[in-house]
CSV table of C-alpha atoms in Angstrom, one decimal:
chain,number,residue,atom,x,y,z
A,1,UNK,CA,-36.4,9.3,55.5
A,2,UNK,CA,-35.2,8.6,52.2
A,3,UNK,CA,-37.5,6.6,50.0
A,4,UNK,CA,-36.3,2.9,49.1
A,5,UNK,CA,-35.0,2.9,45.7
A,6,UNK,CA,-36.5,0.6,43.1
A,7,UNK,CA,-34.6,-2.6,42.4
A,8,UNK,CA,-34.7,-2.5,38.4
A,9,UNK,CA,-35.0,-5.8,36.5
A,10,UNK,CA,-32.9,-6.5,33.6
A,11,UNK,CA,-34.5,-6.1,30.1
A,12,UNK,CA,-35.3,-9.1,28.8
A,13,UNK,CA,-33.6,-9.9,25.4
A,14,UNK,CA,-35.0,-10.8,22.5
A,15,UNK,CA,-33.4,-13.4,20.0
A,16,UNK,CA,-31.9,-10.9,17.4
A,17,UNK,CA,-34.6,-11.3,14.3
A,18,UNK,CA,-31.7,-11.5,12.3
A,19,UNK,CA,-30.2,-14.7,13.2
A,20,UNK,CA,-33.7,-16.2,13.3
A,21,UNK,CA,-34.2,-15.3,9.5
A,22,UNK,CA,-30.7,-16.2,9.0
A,23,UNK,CA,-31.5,-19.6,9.8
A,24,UNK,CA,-34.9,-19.8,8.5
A,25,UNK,CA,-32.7,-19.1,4.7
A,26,UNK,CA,-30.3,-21.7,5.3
A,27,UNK,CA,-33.0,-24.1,6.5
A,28,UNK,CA,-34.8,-23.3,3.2
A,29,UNK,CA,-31.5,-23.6,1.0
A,30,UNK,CA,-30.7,-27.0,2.4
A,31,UNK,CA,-34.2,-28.9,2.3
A,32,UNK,CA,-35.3,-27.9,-0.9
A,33,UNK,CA,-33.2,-30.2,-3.5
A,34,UNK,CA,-34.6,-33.1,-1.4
A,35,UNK,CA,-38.1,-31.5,-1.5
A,36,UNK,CA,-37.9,-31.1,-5.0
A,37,UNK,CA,-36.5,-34.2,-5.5
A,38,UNK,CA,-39.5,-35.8,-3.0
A,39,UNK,CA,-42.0,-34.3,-5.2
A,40,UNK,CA,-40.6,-35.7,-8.2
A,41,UNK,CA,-40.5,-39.1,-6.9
A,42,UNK,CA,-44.3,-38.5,-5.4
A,43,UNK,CA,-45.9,-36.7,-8.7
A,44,UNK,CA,-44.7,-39.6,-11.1
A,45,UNK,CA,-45.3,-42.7,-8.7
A,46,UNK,CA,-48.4,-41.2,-6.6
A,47,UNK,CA,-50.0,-44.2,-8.4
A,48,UNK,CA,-48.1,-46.9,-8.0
A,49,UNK,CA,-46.7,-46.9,-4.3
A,50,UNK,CA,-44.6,-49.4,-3.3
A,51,UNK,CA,-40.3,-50.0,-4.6
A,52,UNK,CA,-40.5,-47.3,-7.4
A,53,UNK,CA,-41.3,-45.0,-4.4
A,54,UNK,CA,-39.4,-45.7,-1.6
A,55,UNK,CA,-36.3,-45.8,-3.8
A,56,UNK,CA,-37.3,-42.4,-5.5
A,57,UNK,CA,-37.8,-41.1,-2.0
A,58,UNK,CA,-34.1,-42.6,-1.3
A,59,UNK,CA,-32.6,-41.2,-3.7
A,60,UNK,CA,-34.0,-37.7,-2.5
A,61,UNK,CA,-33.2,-38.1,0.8
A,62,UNK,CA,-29.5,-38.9,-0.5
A,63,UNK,CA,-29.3,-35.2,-1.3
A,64,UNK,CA,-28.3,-34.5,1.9
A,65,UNK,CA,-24.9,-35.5,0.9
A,66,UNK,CA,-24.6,-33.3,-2.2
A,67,UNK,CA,-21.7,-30.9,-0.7
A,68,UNK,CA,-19.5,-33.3,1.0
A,69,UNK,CA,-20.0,-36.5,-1.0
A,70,UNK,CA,-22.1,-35.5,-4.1
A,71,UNK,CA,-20.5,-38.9,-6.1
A,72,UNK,CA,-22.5,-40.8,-3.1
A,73,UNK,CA,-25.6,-38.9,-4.4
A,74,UNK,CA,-25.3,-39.1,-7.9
A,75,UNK,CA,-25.0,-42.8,-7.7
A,76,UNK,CA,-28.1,-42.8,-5.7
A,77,UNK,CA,-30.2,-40.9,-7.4
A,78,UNK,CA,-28.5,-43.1,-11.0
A,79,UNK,CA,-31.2,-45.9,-10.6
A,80,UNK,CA,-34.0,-43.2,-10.5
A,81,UNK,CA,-33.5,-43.1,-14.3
A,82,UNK,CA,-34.8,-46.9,-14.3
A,83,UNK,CA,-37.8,-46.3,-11.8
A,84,UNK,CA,-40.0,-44.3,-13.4
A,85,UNK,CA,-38.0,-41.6,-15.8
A,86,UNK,CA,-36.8,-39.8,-11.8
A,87,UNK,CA,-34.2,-36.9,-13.5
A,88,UNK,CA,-34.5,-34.6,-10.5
A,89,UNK,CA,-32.2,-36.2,-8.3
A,90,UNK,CA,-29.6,-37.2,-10.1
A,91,UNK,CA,-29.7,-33.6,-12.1
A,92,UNK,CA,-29.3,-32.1,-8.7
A,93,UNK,CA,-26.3,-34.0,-7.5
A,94,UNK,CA,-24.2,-33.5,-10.6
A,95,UNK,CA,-25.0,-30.0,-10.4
A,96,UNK,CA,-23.1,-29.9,-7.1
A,97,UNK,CA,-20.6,-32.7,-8.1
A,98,UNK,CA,-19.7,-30.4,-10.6
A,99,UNK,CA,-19.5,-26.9,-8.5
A,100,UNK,CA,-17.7,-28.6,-5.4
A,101,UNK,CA,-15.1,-30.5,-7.3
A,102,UNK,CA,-12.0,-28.1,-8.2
A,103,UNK,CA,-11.3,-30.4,-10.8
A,104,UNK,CA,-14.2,-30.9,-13.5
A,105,UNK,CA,-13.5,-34.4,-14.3
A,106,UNK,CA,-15.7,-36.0,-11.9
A,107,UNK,CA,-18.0,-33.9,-12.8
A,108,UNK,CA,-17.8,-34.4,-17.3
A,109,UNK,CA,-17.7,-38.3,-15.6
A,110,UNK,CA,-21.2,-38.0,-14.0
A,111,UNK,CA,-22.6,-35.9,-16.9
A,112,UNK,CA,-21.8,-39.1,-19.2
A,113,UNK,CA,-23.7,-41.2,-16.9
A,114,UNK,CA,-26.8,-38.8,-16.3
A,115,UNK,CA,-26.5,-39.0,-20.7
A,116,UNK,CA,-26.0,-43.1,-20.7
A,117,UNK,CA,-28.9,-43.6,-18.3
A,118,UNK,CA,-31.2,-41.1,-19.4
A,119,UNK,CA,-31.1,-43.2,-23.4
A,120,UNK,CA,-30.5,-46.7,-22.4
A,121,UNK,CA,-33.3,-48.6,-22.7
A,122,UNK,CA,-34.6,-51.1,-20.1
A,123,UNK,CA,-33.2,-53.7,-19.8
A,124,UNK,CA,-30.3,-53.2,-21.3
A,125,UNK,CA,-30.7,-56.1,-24.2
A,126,UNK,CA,-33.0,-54.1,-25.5
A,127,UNK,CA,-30.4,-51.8,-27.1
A,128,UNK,CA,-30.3,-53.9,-30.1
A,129,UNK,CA,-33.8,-52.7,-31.2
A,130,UNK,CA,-32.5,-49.2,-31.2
A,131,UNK,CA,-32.1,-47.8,-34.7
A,132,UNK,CA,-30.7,-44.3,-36.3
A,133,UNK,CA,-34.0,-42.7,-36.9
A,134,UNK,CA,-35.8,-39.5,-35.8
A,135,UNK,CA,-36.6,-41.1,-32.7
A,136,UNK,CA,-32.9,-42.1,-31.5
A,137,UNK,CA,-32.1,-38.8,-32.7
A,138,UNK,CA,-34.2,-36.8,-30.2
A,139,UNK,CA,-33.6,-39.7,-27.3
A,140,UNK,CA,-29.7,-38.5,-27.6
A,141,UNK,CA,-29.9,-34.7,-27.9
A,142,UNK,CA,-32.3,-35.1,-24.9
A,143,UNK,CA,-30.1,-37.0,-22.7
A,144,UNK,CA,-27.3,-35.1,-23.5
A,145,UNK,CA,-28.7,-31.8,-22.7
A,146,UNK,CA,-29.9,-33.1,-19.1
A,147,UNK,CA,-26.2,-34.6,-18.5
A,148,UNK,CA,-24.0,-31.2,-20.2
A,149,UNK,CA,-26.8,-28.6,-18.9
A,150,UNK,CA,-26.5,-30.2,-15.2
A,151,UNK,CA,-22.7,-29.8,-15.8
A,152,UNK,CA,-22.2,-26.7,-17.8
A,153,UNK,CA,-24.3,-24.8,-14.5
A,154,UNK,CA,-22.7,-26.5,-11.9
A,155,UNK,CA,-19.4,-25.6,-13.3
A,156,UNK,CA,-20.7,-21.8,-14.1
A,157,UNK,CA,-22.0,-21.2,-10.5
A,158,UNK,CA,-17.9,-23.0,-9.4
A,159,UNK,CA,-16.5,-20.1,-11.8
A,160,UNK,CA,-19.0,-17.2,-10.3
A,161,UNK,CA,-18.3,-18.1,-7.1
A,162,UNK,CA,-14.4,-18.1,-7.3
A,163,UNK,CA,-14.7,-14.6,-9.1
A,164,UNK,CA,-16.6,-13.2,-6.3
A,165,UNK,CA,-14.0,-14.5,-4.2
A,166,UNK,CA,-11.2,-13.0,-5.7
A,167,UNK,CA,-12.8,-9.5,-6.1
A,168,UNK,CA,-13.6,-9.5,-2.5
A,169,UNK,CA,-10.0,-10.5,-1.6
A,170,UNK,CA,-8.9,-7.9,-4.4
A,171,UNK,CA,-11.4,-5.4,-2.7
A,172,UNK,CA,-9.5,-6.2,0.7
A,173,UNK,CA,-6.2,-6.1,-0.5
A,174,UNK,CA,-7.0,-2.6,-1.7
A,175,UNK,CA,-8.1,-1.5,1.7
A,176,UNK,CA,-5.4,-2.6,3.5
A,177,UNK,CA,-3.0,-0.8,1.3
A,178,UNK,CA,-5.0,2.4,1.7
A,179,UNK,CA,-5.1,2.1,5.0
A,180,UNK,CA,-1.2,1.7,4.8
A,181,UNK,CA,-0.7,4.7,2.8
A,182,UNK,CA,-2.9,7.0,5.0
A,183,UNK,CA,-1.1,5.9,8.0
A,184,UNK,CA,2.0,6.6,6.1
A,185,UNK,CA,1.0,9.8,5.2
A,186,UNK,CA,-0.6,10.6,8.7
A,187,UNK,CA,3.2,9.7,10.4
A,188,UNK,CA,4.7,12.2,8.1
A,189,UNK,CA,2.8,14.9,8.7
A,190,UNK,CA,3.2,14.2,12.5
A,191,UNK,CA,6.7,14.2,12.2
A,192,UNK,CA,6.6,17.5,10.4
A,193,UNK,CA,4.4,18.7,13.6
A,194,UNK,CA,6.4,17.1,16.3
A,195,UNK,CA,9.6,19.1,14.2
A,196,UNK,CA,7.6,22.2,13.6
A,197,UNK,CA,6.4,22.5,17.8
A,198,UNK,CA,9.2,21.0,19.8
A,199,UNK,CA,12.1,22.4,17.7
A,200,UNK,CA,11.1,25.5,17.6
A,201,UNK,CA,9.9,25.5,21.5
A,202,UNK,CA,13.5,24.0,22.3
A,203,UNK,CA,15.7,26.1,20.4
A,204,UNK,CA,14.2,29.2,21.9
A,205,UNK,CA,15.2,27.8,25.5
A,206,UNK,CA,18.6,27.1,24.3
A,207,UNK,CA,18.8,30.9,23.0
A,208,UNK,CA,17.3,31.7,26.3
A,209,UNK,CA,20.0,30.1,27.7
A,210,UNK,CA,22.5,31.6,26.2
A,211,UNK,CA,21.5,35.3,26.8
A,212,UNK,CA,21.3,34.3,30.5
A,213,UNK,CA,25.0,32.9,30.2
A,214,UNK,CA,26.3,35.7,28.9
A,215,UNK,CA,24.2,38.5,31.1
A,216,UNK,CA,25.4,37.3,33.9
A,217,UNK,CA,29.7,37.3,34.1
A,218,UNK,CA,29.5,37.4,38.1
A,219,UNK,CA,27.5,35.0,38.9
A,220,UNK,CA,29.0,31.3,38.1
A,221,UNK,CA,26.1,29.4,39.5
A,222,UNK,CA,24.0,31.1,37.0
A,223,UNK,CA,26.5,30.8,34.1
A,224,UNK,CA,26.8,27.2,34.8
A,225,UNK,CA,23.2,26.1,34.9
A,226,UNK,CA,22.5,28.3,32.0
A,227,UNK,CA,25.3,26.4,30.4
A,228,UNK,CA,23.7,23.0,31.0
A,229,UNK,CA,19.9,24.2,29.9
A,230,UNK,CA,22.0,25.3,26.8
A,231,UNK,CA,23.6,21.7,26.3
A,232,UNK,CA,20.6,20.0,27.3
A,233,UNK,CA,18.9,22.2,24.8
A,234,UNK,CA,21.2,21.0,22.1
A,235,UNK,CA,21.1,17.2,22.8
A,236,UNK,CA,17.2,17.6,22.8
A,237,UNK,CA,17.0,18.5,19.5
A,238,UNK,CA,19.3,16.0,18.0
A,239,UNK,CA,17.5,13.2,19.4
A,240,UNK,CA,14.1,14.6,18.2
A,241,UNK,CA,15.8,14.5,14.7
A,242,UNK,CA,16.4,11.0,15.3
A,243,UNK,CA,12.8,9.9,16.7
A,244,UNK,CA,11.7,12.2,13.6
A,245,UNK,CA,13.2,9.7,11.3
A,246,UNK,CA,11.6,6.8,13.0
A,247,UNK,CA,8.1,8.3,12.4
A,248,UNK,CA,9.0,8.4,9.2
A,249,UNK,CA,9.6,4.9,8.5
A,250,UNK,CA,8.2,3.2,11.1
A,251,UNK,CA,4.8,2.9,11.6
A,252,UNK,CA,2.0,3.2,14.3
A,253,UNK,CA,-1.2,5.5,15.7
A,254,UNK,CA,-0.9,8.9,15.1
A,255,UNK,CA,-3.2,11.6,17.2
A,256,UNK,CA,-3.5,15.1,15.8
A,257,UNK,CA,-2.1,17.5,17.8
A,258,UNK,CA,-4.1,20.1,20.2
A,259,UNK,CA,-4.9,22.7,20.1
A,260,UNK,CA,-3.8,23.8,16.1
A,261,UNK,CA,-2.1,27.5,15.9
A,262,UNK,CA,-3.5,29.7,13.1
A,263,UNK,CA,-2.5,32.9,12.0
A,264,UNK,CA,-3.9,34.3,14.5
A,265,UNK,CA,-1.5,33.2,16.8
A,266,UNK,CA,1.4,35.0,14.7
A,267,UNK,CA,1.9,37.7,16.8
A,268,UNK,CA,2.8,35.4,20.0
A,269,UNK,CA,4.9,33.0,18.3
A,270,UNK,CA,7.2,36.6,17.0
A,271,UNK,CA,7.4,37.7,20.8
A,272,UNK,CA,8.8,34.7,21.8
A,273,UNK,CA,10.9,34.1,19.1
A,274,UNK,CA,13.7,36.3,21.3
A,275,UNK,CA,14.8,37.8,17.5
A,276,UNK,CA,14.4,41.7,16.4
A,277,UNK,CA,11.2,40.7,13.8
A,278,UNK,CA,9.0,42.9,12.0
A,279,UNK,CA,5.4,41.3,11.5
A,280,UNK,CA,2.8,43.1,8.4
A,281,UNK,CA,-0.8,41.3,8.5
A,282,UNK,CA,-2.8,42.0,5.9
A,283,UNK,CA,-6.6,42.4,5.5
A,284,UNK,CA,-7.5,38.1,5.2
A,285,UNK,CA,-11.4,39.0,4.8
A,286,UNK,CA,-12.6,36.5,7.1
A,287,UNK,CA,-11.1,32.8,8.2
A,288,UNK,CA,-8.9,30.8,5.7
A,289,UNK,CA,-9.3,26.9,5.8
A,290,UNK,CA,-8.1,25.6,8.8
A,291,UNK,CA,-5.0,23.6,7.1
A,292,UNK,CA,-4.1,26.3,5.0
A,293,UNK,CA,-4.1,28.8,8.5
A,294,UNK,CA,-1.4,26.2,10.1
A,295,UNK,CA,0.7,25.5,7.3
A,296,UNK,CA,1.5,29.7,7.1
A,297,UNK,CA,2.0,29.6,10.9
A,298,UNK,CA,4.4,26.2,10.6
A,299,UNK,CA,6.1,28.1,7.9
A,300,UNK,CA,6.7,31.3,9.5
A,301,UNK,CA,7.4,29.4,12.9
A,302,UNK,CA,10.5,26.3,10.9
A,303,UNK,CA,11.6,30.2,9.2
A,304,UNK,CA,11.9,31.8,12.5
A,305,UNK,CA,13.8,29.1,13.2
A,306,UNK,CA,16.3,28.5,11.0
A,307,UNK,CA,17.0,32.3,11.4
A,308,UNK,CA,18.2,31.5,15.1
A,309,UNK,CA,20.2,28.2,13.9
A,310,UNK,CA,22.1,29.8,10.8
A,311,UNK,CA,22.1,33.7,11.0
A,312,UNK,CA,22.2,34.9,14.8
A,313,UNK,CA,21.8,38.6,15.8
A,314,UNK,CA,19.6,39.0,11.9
A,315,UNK,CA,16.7,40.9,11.7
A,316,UNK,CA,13.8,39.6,10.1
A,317,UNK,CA,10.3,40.8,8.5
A,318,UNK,CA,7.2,38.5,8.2
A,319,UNK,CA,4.3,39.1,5.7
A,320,UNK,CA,1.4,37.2,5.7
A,321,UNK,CA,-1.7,38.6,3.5
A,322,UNK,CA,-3.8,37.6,0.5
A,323,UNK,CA,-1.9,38.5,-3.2
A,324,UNK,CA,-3.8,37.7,-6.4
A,325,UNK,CA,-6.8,35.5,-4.3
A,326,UNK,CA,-4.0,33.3,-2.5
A,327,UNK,CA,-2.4,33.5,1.0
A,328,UNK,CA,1.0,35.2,0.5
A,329,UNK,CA,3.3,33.9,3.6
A,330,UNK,CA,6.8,35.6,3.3
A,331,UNK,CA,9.6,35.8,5.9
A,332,UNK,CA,12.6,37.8,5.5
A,333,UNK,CA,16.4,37.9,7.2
A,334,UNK,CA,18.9,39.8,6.8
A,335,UNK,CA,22.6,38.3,7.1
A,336,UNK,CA,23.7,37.5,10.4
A,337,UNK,CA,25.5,39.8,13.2
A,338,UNK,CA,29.7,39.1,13.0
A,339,UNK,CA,29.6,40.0,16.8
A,340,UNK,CA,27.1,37.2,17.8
A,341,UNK,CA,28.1,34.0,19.0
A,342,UNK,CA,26.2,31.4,17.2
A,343,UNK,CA,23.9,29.0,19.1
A,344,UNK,CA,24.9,26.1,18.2
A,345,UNK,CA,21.9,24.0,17.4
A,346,UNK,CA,22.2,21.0,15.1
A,347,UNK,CA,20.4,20.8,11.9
A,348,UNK,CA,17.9,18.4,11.3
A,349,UNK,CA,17.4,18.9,7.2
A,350,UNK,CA,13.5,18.0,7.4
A,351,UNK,CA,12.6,21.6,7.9
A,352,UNK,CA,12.1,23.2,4.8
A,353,UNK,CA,11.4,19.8,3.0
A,354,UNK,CA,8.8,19.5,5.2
A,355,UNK,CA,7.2,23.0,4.7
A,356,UNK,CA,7.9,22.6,0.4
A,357,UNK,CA,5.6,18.7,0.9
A,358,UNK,CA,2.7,20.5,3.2
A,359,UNK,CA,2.5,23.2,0.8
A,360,UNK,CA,2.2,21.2,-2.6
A,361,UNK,CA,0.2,19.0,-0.5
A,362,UNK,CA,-2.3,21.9,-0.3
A,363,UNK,CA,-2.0,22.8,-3.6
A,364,UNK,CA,0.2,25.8,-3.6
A,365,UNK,CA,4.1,26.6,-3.6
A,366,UNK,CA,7.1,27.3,-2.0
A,367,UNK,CA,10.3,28.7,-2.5
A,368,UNK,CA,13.6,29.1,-0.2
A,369,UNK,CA,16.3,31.7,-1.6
A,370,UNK,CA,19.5,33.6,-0.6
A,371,UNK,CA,19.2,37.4,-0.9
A,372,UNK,CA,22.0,39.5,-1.8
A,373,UNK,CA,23.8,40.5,1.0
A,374,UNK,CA,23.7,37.5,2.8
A,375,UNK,CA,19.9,37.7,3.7
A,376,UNK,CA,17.8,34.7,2.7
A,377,UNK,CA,14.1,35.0,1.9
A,378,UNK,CA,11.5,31.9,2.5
A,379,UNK,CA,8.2,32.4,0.8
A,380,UNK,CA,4.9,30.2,0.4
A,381,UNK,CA,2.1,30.8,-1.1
A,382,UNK,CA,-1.6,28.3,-0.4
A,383,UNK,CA,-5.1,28.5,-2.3
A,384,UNK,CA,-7.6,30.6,-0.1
């Protein structure tokens, strides 16, 4: 009998740490302005409990308000001036009056006050007795350092944090725009793939096609469907020039294409290319990087053909091999047969642009050139 399986219980989950000391710091960053302030109004009136204290301990426990209403605060804390020289609450709010406000007028407007009630005497009469000595002197340099310093720090974190701000949006803005050029970059180069593969793949079944059509003179069925494979053929590749040119501009996901032909796949790309070719591979000393491998097999494959598009019944010669420390790809034609009937397939004009971006894209060079005679020569050469 089988043995009953065991009915697993669920882990049980933890509260993330994270969070936990995530709120621990934002606990810590809200209550301790009003425990400072607390101390403040404890440490100076521990003696003498009774009014001074509780409206010390008010005007601490107003700091709760110093984000959205730090005027409410400052005006709280104000009086604290008057019971018992209190600066710590006040000092506080117009430090965030003066980093919350955008504009700095309310907070230059509190600084003045934190100044006015720091050196007017109590009661207020008593300013008559004050005179322009030593004593006045220090009184005003003292209270307006608590009322500028408050301000000038509040205002200093304001600008910090807006700086931060914009370099992280900068810092954003920067990666999306990255982002757009790789993905830019990444639909070209599939659309030099898709025209690389399919092309070639399609204008060898429209050649295909045409052999058949012309092998076989008693046998109309044959003719006739070779015929429509042929025109089929043709329409194929004008609407891949068209979705070509949407990759191009448009934009979206691109996937690399599987599996990537190397050099090594030269030989099977010449026996299907249907044409009288000649391929000479050199001595490569071991495997080339694996994007310099298939851009000499895209640009023997996009030379291959353009030989069937523009110069039926050529032959052609194909050298790959290293020359000077770099791959050498060459691919020659000669001019094309009088007697052949030419296939017919459109022209999509990416081709050898293509093959001239992905080799300076690699760091080496291409070049496409008529031969005398009526031959033309394609050659590319890539960093090994």
């Amino acid at each position: 009998m089988p043995e009953p399986q065991q009915q697993q219980q669920p882990p049980l989950r933890r509260p993330p740490r994270a969070s936990g000391a995530r709120n621990l710091r934002r606990l810590g960053s809200a209550g301790l302005p009003v425990g400072v302030a607390a101390l403040d109004g404890l440490v100076v009136n521990a003696a003498q409990a009774g009014p001074v204290l509780w409206g010390a301990l008010a005007a601490a426990g107003a700091l709760v308000l110093r984000r959205r209403q730090p005027e409410l605060a400052l005006a709280a804390g104000l009086p604290g001036f008057y019971l018992g020289h209190l600066a710590f609450a006040p000092l506080i709010a117009l430090y965030f009056l003066a980093t919350h406000r955008r504009s700095a007028i309310p907070g230059a407007v509190g600084a003045v006050l934190v100044a006015l009630a720091q050196f007017l005497p109590v009661p207020i009469g008593d300013i008559t007795l004050l005179r322009l000595d030593h004593d006045t002197v220090l009184g005003t340099l003292d209270s307006c350092a608590l009322g500028v310093g408050a301000f000038v720090l509040g205002r200093s974190a304001r600008q910090r944090r807006e700086r931060l701000r914009e370099i992280t949006e900068s810092r954003e803005r920067e990666h999306r725009l990255l982002a757009r050029h790789t993905l830019a970059t990444e639909r070209a180069r599939l659309a030099r793939e898709m025209h690389d593969v399919v092309a070639h793949k399609v204008s060898l079944i429209s050649l295909q096609a045409g052999v058949i059509e012309v092998a076989e003179p008693e046998a109309p069925a044959v003719r006739e469907a070779a015929g429509v494979i042929r025109g089929l053929s043709v329409e194929t590749l004008t609407e891949l020039q068209h979705l070509v040119g949407v990759l191009r501009a448009d934009s979206g996901n691109t996937r690399d294409l599987a599996p990537q032909p190397r050099i090594a796949d030269l030989g099977t790309l010449v026996e299907e290319s249907a044409l009288s070719v000649e391929l000479h591979l050199g001595d490569l000393a071991g495997p080339l990087p694996e994007a310099v491998e298939r851009a000499a097999y895209r640009t023997v494959q996009e030379a291959l053909t353009n030989v069937r598009k523009h110069a039926p019944g050529a032959r052609g010669e194909v050298r790959v091999g290293l020359v000077a420390g770099r791959l050498r790809v060459e691919v020659r034609n000669t001019a094309a047969d009088a007697t052949a009937a030419p296939p017919g397939l459109p022209a999509g004009g990416n081709g050898l642009v293509g093959l001239r971006e992905r080799a300076h894209l690699l760091g080496g060079s291409f070049t496409a050139t008529r031969l005398p005679g009526g031959g033309f020569l394609v050659r590319a050469e890539f960093p090994a």
